XYZ file of C-alpha atoms in Angstrom:
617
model
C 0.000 0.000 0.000
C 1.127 3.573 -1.077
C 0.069 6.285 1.843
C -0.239 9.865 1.381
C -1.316 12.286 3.659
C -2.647 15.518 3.149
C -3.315 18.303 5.928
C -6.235 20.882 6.453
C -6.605 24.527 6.300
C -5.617 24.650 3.345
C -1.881 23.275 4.079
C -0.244 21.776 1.307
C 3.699 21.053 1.337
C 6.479 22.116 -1.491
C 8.359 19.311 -3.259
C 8.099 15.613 -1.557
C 7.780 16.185 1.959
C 7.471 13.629 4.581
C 5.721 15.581 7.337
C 4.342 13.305 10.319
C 5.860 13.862 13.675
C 6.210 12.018 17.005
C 4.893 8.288 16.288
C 1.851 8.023 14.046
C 0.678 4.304 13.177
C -0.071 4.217 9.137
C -0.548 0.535 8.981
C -2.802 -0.677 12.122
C -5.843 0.785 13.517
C -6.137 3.658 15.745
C -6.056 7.638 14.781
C -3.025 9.089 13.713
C -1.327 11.464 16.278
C 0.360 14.867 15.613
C 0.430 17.509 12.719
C 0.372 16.257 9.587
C 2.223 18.405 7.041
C 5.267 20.641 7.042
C 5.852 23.192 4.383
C 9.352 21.886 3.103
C 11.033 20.793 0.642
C 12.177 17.063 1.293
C 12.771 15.120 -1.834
C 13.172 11.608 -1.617
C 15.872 11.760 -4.033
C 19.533 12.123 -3.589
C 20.674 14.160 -1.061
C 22.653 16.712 -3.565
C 19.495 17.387 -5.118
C 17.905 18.536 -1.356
C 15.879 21.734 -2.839
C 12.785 22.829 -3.557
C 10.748 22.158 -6.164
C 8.368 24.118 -8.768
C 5.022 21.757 -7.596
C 2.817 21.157 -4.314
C 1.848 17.698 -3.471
C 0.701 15.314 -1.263
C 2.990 15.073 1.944
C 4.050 10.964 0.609
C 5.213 8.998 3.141
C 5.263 5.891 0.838
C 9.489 6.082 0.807
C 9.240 4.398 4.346
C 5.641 2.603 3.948
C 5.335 -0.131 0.861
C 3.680 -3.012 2.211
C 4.387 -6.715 0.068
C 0.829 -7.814 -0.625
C -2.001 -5.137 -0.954
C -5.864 -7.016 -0.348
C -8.274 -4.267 -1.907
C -9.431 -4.030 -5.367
C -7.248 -2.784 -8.555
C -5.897 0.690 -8.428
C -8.344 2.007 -6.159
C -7.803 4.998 -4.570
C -9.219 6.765 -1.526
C -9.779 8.743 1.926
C -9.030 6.372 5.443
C -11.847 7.299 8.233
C -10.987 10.563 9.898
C -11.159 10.730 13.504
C -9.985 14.233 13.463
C -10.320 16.881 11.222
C -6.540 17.580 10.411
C -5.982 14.123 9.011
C -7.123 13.154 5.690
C -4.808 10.063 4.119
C -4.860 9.018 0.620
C -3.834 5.325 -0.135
C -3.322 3.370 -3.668
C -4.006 -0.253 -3.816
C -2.745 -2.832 -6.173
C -4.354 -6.466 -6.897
C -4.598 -8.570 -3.949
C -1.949 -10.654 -5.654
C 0.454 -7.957 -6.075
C 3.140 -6.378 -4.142
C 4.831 -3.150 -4.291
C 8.886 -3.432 -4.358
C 10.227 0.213 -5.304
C 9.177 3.271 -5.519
C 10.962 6.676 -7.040
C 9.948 10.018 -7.653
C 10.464 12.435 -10.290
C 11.923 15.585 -8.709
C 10.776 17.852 -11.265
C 6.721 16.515 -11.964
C 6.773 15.152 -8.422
C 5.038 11.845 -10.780
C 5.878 8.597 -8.749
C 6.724 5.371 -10.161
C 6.155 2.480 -8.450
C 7.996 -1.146 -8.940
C 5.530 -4.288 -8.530
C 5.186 -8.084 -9.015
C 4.412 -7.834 -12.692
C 3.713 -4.232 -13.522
C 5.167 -0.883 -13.331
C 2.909 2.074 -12.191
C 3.065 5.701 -13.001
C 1.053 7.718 -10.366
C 0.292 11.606 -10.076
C 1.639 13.235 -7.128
C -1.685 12.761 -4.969
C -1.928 9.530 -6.088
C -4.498 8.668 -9.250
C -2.857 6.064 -11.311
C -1.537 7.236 -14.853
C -0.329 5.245 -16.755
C 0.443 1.080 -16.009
C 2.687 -1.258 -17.999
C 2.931 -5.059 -17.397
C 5.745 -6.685 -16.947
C 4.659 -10.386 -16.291
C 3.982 -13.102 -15.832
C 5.806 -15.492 -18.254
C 7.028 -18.796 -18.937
C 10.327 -18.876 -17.351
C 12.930 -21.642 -15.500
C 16.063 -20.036 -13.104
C 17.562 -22.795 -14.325
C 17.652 -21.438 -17.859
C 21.147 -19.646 -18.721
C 20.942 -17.885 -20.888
C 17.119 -17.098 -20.887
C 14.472 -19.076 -23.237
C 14.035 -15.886 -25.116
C 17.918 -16.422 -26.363
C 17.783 -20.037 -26.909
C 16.008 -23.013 -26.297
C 15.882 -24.280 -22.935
C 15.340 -27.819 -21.816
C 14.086 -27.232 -18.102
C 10.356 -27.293 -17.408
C 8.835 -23.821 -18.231
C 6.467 -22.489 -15.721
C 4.392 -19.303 -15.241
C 6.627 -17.056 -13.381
C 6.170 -13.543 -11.473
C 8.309 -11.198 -12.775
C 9.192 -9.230 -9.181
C 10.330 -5.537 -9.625
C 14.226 -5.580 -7.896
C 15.445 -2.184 -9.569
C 13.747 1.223 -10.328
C 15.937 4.231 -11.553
C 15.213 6.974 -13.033
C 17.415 8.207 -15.788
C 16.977 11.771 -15.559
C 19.574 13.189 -18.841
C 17.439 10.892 -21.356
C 14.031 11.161 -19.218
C 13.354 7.336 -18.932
C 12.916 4.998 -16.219
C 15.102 1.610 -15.994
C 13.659 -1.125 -14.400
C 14.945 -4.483 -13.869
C 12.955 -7.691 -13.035
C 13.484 -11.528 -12.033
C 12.541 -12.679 -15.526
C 15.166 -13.803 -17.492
C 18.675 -13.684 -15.727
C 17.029 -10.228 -14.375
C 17.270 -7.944 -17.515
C 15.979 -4.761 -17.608
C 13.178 -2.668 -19.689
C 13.774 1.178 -20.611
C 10.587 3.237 -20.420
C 9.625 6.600 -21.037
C 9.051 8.541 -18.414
C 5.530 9.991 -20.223
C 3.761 6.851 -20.907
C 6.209 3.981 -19.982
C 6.610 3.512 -23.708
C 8.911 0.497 -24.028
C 12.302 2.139 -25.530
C 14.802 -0.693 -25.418
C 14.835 -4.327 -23.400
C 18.251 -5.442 -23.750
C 18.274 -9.531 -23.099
C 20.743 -10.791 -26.094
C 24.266 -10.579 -24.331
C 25.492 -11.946 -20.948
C 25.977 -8.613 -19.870
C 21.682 -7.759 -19.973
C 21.258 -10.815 -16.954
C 21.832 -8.716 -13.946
C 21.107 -11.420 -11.150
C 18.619 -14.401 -10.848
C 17.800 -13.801 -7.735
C 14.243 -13.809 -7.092
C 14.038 -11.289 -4.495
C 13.308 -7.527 -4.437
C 16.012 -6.310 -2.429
C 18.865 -7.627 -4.143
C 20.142 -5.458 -6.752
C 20.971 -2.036 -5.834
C 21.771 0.411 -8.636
C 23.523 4.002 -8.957
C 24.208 6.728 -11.935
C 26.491 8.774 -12.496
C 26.546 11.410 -14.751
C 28.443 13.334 -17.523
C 27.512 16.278 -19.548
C 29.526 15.509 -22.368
C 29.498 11.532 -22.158
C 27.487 8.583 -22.131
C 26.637 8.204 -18.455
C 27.631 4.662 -15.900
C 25.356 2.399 -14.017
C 27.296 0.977 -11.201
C 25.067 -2.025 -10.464
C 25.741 -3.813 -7.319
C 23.544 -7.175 -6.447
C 23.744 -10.562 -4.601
C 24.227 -13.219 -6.941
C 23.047 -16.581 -5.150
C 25.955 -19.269 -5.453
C 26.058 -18.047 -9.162
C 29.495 -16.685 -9.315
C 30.383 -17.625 -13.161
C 27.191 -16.018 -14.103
C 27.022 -12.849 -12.078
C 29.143 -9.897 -10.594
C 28.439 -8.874 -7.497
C 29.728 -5.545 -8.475
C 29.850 -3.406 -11.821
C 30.004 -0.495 -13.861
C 27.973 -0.576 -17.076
C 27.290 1.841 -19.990
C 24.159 4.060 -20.148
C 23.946 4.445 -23.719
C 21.749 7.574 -24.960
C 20.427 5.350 -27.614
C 17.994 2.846 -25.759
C 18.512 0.331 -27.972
C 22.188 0.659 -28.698
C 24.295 -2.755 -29.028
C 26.736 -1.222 -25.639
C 24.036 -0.590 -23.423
C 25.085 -2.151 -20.165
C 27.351 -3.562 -21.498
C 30.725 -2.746 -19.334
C 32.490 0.234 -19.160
C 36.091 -1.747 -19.238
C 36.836 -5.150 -20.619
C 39.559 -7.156 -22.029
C 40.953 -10.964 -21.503
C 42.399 -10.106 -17.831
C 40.167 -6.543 -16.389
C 37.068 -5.827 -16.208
C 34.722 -3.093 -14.802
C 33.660 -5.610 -12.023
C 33.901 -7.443 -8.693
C 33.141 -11.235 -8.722
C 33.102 -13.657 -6.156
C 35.253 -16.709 -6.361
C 33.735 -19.571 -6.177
C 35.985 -21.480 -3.523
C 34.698 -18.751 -1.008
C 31.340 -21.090 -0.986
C 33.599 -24.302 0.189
C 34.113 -21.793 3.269
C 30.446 -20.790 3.524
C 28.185 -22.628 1.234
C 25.017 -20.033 1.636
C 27.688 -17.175 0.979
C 26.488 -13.732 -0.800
C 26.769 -10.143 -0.453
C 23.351 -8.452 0.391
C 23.119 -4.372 -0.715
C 20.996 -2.305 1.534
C 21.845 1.074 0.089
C 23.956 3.483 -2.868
C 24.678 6.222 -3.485
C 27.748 8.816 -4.955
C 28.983 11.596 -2.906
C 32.591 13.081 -4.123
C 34.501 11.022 -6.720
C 33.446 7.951 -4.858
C 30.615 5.310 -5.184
C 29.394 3.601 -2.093
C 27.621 0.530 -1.229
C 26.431 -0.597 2.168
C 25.943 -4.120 2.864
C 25.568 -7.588 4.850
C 28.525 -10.124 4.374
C 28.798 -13.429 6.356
C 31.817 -14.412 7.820
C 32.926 -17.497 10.170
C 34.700 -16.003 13.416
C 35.281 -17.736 16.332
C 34.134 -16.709 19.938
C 35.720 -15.521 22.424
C 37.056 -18.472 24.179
C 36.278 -21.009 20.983
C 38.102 -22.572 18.806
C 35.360 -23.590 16.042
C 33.660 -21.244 13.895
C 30.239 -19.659 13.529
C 28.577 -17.547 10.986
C 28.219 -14.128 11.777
C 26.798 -11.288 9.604
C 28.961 -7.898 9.223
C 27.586 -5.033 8.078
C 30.230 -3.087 5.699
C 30.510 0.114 3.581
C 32.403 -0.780 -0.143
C 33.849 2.497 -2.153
C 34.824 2.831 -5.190
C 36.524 5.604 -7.162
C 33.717 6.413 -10.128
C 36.706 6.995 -12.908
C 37.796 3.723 -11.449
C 37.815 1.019 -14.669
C 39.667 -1.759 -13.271
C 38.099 -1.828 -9.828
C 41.593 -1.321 -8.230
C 39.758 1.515 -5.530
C 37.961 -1.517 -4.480
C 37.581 -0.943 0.008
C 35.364 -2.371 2.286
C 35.389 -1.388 5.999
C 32.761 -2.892 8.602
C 30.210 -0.293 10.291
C 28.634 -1.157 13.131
C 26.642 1.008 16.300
C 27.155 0.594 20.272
C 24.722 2.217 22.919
C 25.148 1.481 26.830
C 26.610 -1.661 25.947
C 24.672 -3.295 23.141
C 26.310 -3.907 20.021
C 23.768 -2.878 17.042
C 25.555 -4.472 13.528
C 22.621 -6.013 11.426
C 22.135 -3.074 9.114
C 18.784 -3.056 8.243
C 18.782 0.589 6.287
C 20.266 3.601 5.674
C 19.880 7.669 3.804
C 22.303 10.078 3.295
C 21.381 13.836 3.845
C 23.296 16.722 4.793
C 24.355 17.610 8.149
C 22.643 20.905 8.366
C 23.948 23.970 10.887
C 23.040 23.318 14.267
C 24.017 19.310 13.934
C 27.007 20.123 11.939
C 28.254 22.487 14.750
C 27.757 19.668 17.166
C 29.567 17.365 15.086
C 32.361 19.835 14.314
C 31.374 19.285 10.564
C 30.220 21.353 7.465
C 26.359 21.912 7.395
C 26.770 20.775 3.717
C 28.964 17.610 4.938
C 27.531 14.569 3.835
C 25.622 11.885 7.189
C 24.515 8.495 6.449
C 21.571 7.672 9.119
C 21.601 4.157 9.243
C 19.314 1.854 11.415
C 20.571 -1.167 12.604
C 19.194 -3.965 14.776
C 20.936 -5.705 17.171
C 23.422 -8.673 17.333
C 25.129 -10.724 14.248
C 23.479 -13.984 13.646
C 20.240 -13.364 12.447
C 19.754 -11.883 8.641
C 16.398 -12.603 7.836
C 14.830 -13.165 11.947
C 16.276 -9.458 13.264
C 15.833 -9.234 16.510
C 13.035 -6.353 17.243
C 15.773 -4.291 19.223
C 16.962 -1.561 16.987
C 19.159 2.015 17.068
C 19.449 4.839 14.844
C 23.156 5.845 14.310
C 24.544 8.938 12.406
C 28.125 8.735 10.524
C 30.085 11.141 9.424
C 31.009 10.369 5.618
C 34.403 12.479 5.783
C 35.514 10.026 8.899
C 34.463 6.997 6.986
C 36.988 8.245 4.260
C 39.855 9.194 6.440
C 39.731 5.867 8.087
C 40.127 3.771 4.421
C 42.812 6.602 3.644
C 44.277 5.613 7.012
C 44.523 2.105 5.865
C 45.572 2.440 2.449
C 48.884 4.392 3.768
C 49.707 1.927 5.953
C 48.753 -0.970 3.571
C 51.357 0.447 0.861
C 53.953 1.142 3.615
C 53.628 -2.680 3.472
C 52.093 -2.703 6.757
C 49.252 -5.860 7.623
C 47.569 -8.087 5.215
C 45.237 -7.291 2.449
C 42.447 -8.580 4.956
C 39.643 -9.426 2.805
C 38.167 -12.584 4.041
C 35.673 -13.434 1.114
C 38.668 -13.113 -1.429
C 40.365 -15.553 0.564
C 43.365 -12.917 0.904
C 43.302 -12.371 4.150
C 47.157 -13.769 4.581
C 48.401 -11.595 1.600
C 50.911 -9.514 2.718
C 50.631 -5.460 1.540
C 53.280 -3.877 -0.800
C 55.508 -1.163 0.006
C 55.186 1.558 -2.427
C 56.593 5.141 -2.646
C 53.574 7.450 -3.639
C 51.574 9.637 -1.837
C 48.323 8.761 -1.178
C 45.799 11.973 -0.955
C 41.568 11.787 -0.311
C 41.412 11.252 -3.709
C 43.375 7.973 -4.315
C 42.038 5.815 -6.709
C 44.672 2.798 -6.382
C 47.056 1.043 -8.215
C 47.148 -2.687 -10.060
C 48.134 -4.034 -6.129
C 46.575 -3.839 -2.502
C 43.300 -4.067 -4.133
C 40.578 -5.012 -2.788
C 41.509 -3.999 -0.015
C 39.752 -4.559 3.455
C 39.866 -2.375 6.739
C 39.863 -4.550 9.849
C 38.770 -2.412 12.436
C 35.312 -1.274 12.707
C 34.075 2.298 12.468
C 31.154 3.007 14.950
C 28.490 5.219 14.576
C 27.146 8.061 16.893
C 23.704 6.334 18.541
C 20.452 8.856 18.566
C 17.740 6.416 19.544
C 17.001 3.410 19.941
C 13.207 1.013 20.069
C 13.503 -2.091 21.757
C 10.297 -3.542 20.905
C 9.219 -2.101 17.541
C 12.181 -2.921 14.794
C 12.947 0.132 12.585
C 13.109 -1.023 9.254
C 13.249 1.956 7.214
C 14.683 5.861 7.285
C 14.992 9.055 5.458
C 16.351 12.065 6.748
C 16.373 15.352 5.538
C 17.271 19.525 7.082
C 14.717 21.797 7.673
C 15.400 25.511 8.953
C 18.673 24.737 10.123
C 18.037 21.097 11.759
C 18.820 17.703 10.923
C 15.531 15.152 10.922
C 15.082 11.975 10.592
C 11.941 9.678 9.679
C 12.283 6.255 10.610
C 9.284 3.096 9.644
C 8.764 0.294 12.083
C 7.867 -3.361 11.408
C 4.702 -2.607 12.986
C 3.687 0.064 10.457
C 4.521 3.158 12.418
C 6.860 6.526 11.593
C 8.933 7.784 14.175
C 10.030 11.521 13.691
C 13.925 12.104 15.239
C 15.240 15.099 16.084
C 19.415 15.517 16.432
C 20.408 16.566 19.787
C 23.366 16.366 20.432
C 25.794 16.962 23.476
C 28.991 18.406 22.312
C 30.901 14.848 23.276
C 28.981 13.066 20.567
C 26.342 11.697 22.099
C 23.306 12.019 20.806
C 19.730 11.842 23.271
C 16.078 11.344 22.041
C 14.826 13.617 24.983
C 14.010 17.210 25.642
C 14.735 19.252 28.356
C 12.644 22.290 29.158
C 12.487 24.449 32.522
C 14.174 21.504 34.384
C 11.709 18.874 33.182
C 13.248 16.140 30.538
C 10.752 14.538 28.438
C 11.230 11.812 26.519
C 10.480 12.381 22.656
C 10.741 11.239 19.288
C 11.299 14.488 18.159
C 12.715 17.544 19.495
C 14.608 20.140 17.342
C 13.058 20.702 14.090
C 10.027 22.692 13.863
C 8.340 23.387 17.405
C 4.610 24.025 17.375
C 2.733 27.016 18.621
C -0.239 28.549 18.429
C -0.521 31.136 16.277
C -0.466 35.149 17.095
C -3.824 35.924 16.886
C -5.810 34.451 19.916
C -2.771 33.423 21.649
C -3.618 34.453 24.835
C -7.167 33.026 24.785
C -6.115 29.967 24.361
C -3.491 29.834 27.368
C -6.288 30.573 29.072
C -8.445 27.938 28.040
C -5.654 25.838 28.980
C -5.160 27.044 32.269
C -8.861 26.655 32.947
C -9.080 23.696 32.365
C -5.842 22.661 34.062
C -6.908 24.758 37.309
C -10.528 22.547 37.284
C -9.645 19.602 38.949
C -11.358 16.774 37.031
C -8.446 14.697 36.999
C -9.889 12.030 35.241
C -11.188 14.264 31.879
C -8.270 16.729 32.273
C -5.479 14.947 30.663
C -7.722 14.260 27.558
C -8.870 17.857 27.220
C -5.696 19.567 27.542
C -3.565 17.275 25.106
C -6.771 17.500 22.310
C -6.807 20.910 22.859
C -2.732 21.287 21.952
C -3.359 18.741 19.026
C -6.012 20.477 17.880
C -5.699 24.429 18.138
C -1.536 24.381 17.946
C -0.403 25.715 14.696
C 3.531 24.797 12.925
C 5.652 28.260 13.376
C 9.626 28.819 13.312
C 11.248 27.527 15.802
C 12.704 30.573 17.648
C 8.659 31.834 17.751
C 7.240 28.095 18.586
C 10.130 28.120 21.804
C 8.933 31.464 23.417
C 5.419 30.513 23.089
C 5.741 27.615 24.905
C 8.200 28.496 27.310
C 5.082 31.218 28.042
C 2.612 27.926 28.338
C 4.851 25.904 30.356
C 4.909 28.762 32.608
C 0.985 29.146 32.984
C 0.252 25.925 33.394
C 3.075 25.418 36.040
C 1.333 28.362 37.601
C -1.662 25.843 38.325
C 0.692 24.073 41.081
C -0.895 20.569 39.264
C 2.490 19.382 38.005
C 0.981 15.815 37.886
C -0.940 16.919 34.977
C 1.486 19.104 33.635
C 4.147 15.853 33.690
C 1.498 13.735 32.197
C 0.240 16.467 29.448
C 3.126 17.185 27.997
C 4.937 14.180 27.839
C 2.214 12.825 25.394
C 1.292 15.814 23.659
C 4.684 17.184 22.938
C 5.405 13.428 21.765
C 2.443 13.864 19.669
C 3.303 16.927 17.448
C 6.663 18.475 18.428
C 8.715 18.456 15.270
């Protein structure tokens, strides 16, 4: 299911904006808490393209919200139950059958294109459906290398869902790639207007992407020229098929759709390529072995991939071997042919004692001015918020304890250039355990190696052995975050985070000036504990002001203790408008005060904890 939500009084938000705040549940019953919409511009593109855009729309939240399998009727569209007057949500169904994979906007239209079992859709900004194309099914084998529609294949042909694993959108030749689980995994061009079918490459090895039924498995990443055909570094697990499949590549984006090089890759001759394959005696060491992409994106001169790896380590105190999972962060240089930039380094987040290193998701955004002072960064300095559950062992069966953790891109880099000088001072081992190079010595070499080393034809790949840990902002023990996008608003860094449960969590960065970051809120002595805390405060607005403090402190002063509590926080919910920050403080510093005034500081405790958790942004 695709949500949108739209706010009253005539509210409507600038470019994409994801606009709930405090915890709001989307996908199980109950009403929704908080304001809904925040005039902002908060594309869920790229970071680098973080502006606003030419077009209102529907505050979507769908970024953190598609659901596998839909149950209403085809493409209908409309309004969940209010049970109050700011909330009005519009939702998009597919067939009961079907299931939503990706989802991308166009920055410029604000159209959204959505990646499903069998069919792509192109929706308008507040939802209506478009345009459709099918995709599937079709008779199909995994078995079948290369695909039936190359040459005849002698495995039993069944009817097979073609499931949606990458959607891009191609902006310098306006079309929309998307790659399926048909056929090796090859990919369809469309035009962005209609989803005309421009090119389906499917004759050369190079078109099969992955066989991997899954949607999450291929991750994909462009990067642009103005003069030159544009790359496609495509990274994707390739399920004991090795011979068949890179795990990582750089392919041509040819401006001609139907040109004989698209994808085809950007390097090649009898001994380099433009890719990263997995040997195939790393499966005698772990049979179920693969590399699992949660996230790309490009930032610099560097392409990065985040990702879960299994390894066998041995416990303290043992001498056999279990698998573990590690999550790790792979760069490459983008002018890098041979793949000789290839680094990995493992991320991982700690919080009063609990390791956190299943990666479950991650966004970069920028770092903003009052985080980036914290941090002793740039505002424009590049974060990855990353959510990560807790413990090793368990890929697919996370445990439901989860944290939030900020890094700071520039440290990530300085570490791997850390390593790389040492590594060609012919210091340590080449330490890349699925390579099987772990024991290879480094070469000395006489160069100088800058933030912009690309490497050489040795030392590569190259692995970093120590772990770089994250700063922890929050964590949810019971409810597994699963999902997060982040984005700055007036100043402030802001997260969005989706639970397993269906929820959004709204995070605010506050952070001491050691590091550490705290999900709470301190006002007048009193520390409440909040989802958000630092973006956009709410307060009433100037006109009436006054009248309504007093309504409050009526109501707090009449001692109906058990009707007070529900008054007072409806009353903030409802009559509470979104102003700047440095307004929205004084106003309810002013509040605070009158209702301390009452001497009830039960009910003030009890108030504010759940309305300010409710709609402080």
């Amino acid at each position: 299911v695709v949500v949108g939500i739209n706010g009253d009084d005539g509210v409507k938000c600038t470019a994409p904006c994801l606009a709930c705040v405090g915890e709001t549940a989307l996908l199980s019953p109950g009403p929704p808490r908080g304001r809904p919409c925040l005039s902002a511009a908060v594309p869920l593109g790229p970071a680098s393209a973080m502006k606003a855009m030419p077009w209102n729309w529907t505050c979507l939240l769908s970024h953190l919200l598609m659901v596998g399998m839909g149950s209403s009727t085809l493409l209908t569209r409309q309004s969940a139950p209010l049970s109050q007057k700011q909330w009005s949500f519009v939702t998009f169904r597919g067939e009961p059958t079907e299931g939503f994979n990706h989802l991308v906007v166009d920055e410029r239209t604000g159209h959204i294109y959505l990646g499903a079992v069998n069919r792509i859709y192109k929706l308008s900004s507040d939802l209506k459906v478009l345009v459709t194309h099918e995709t599937g099914p079709d008779e199909d084998n995994p078995k079948c290398y290369p695909p039936r529609i190359v040459q005849t294949c002698n495995e039993p042909l069944t009817t097979t869902n073609n499931v949606n694993k990458m959607l891009l959108i191609d902006y310098k030749e306006n079309r929309l790639i998307a790659c399926g689980s048909l056929y090796q995994g090859i990919c369809k061009l469309l035009r962005l207007e209609d989803l005309f079918k421009l090119g389906e490459p499917y004759h050369k090895k190079e078109h099969y992407l992955s066989g991997v039924n899954e949607s999450g498995s291929v991750f994909g990443v462009i990067v642009s020229y103005s003069n030159l055909d544009d790359k496609l570094f495509i990274a994707t697990a390739v399920d004991g098929k090795p011979e068949y499949f890179p795990t990582i590549s750089s392919r041509k984006l040819t401006k001609n759709s139907e040109a004989d090089g698209m994808f085809a890759y950007v390097f090649h001759d009898e001994f380099v390529a433009s890719m990263i394959k997995i040997p195939s005696d790393t499966f005698t060491i772990i049979p179920d072995f693969d590399i699992y992409y949660v996230y790309g994106f490009s930032s610099g001169n560097f392409v990065y991939f985040l990702t879960l790896q299994p390894e066998m380590v041995s416990p303290p105190g043992s001498t056999t071997k279990e698998q573990v999972y590690t999550s790790k962060l792979v760069r490459l240089c983008k002018e890098d042919t041979a793949f000789n930039s290839y680094v990995e380094v493992p991320i991982g987040c700690e919080r009063s004692g609990v390791e956190y290193r299943l990666l479950q998701a991650a966004y970069l955004s920028k770092a903003g001015a009052m985080l980036g002072r914290t941090l002793g960064v740039h505002p424009d300095d590049d974060l990855l918020f990353t959510v990560f559950s807790k413990g090793q062992k368990r890929k697919m069966k996370s445990l439901d304890e989860s944290a939030l953790c900020i890094f700071i891109l520039k440290q990530i880099n300085d570490r791997i250039k850390e390593r790389l000088q040492s590594c060609y001072r012919g210091e340590g081992t080449l330490d890349l355990a699925w390579l099987k190079v772990k024991d290879i010595p480094c070469s000395s070499a006489l160069l100088t190696i800058d933030d912009n080393f690309c490497g050489l034809d040795m030392n590569a790949p190259l692995g970093v052995s120590d772990m770089v840990r994250g700063i922890p902002v929050f964590t949810e023990d019971r409810d597994r975050m699963t999902s997060v996008i982040a984005y700055v608003y007036k100043n402030h860094s802001l997260a969005f985070v989706g639970t397993k449960s269906g929820k959004l969590k709204k995070v605010g960065m506050k952070c001491s000036p050691f590091g550490y970051c705290e999900d709470s809120l301190t006002l007048l002595g009193w520390k409440l504990r909040l989802f958000a805390t630092l973006g956009v405060w709410a307060a009433s607005s100037f006109d009436g002001l006054g009248n309504q403090i007093t309504k409050l402190t009526e109501i707090v002063s009449d001692k109906r203790q058990s009707t007070l509590r529900r008054e007072v926080c409806e009353l903030l919910v409802r009559d509470f408008r979104w102003l700047d920050s440095s307004v929205g403080f004084g106003k309810f510093g002013l509040l605070e005060k009158r209702i301390l005034n009452t001497g009830d500081i039960t009910m003030y405790n009890s108030c504010t904890e759940t309305c300010f958790a409710c709609f402080i942004g």
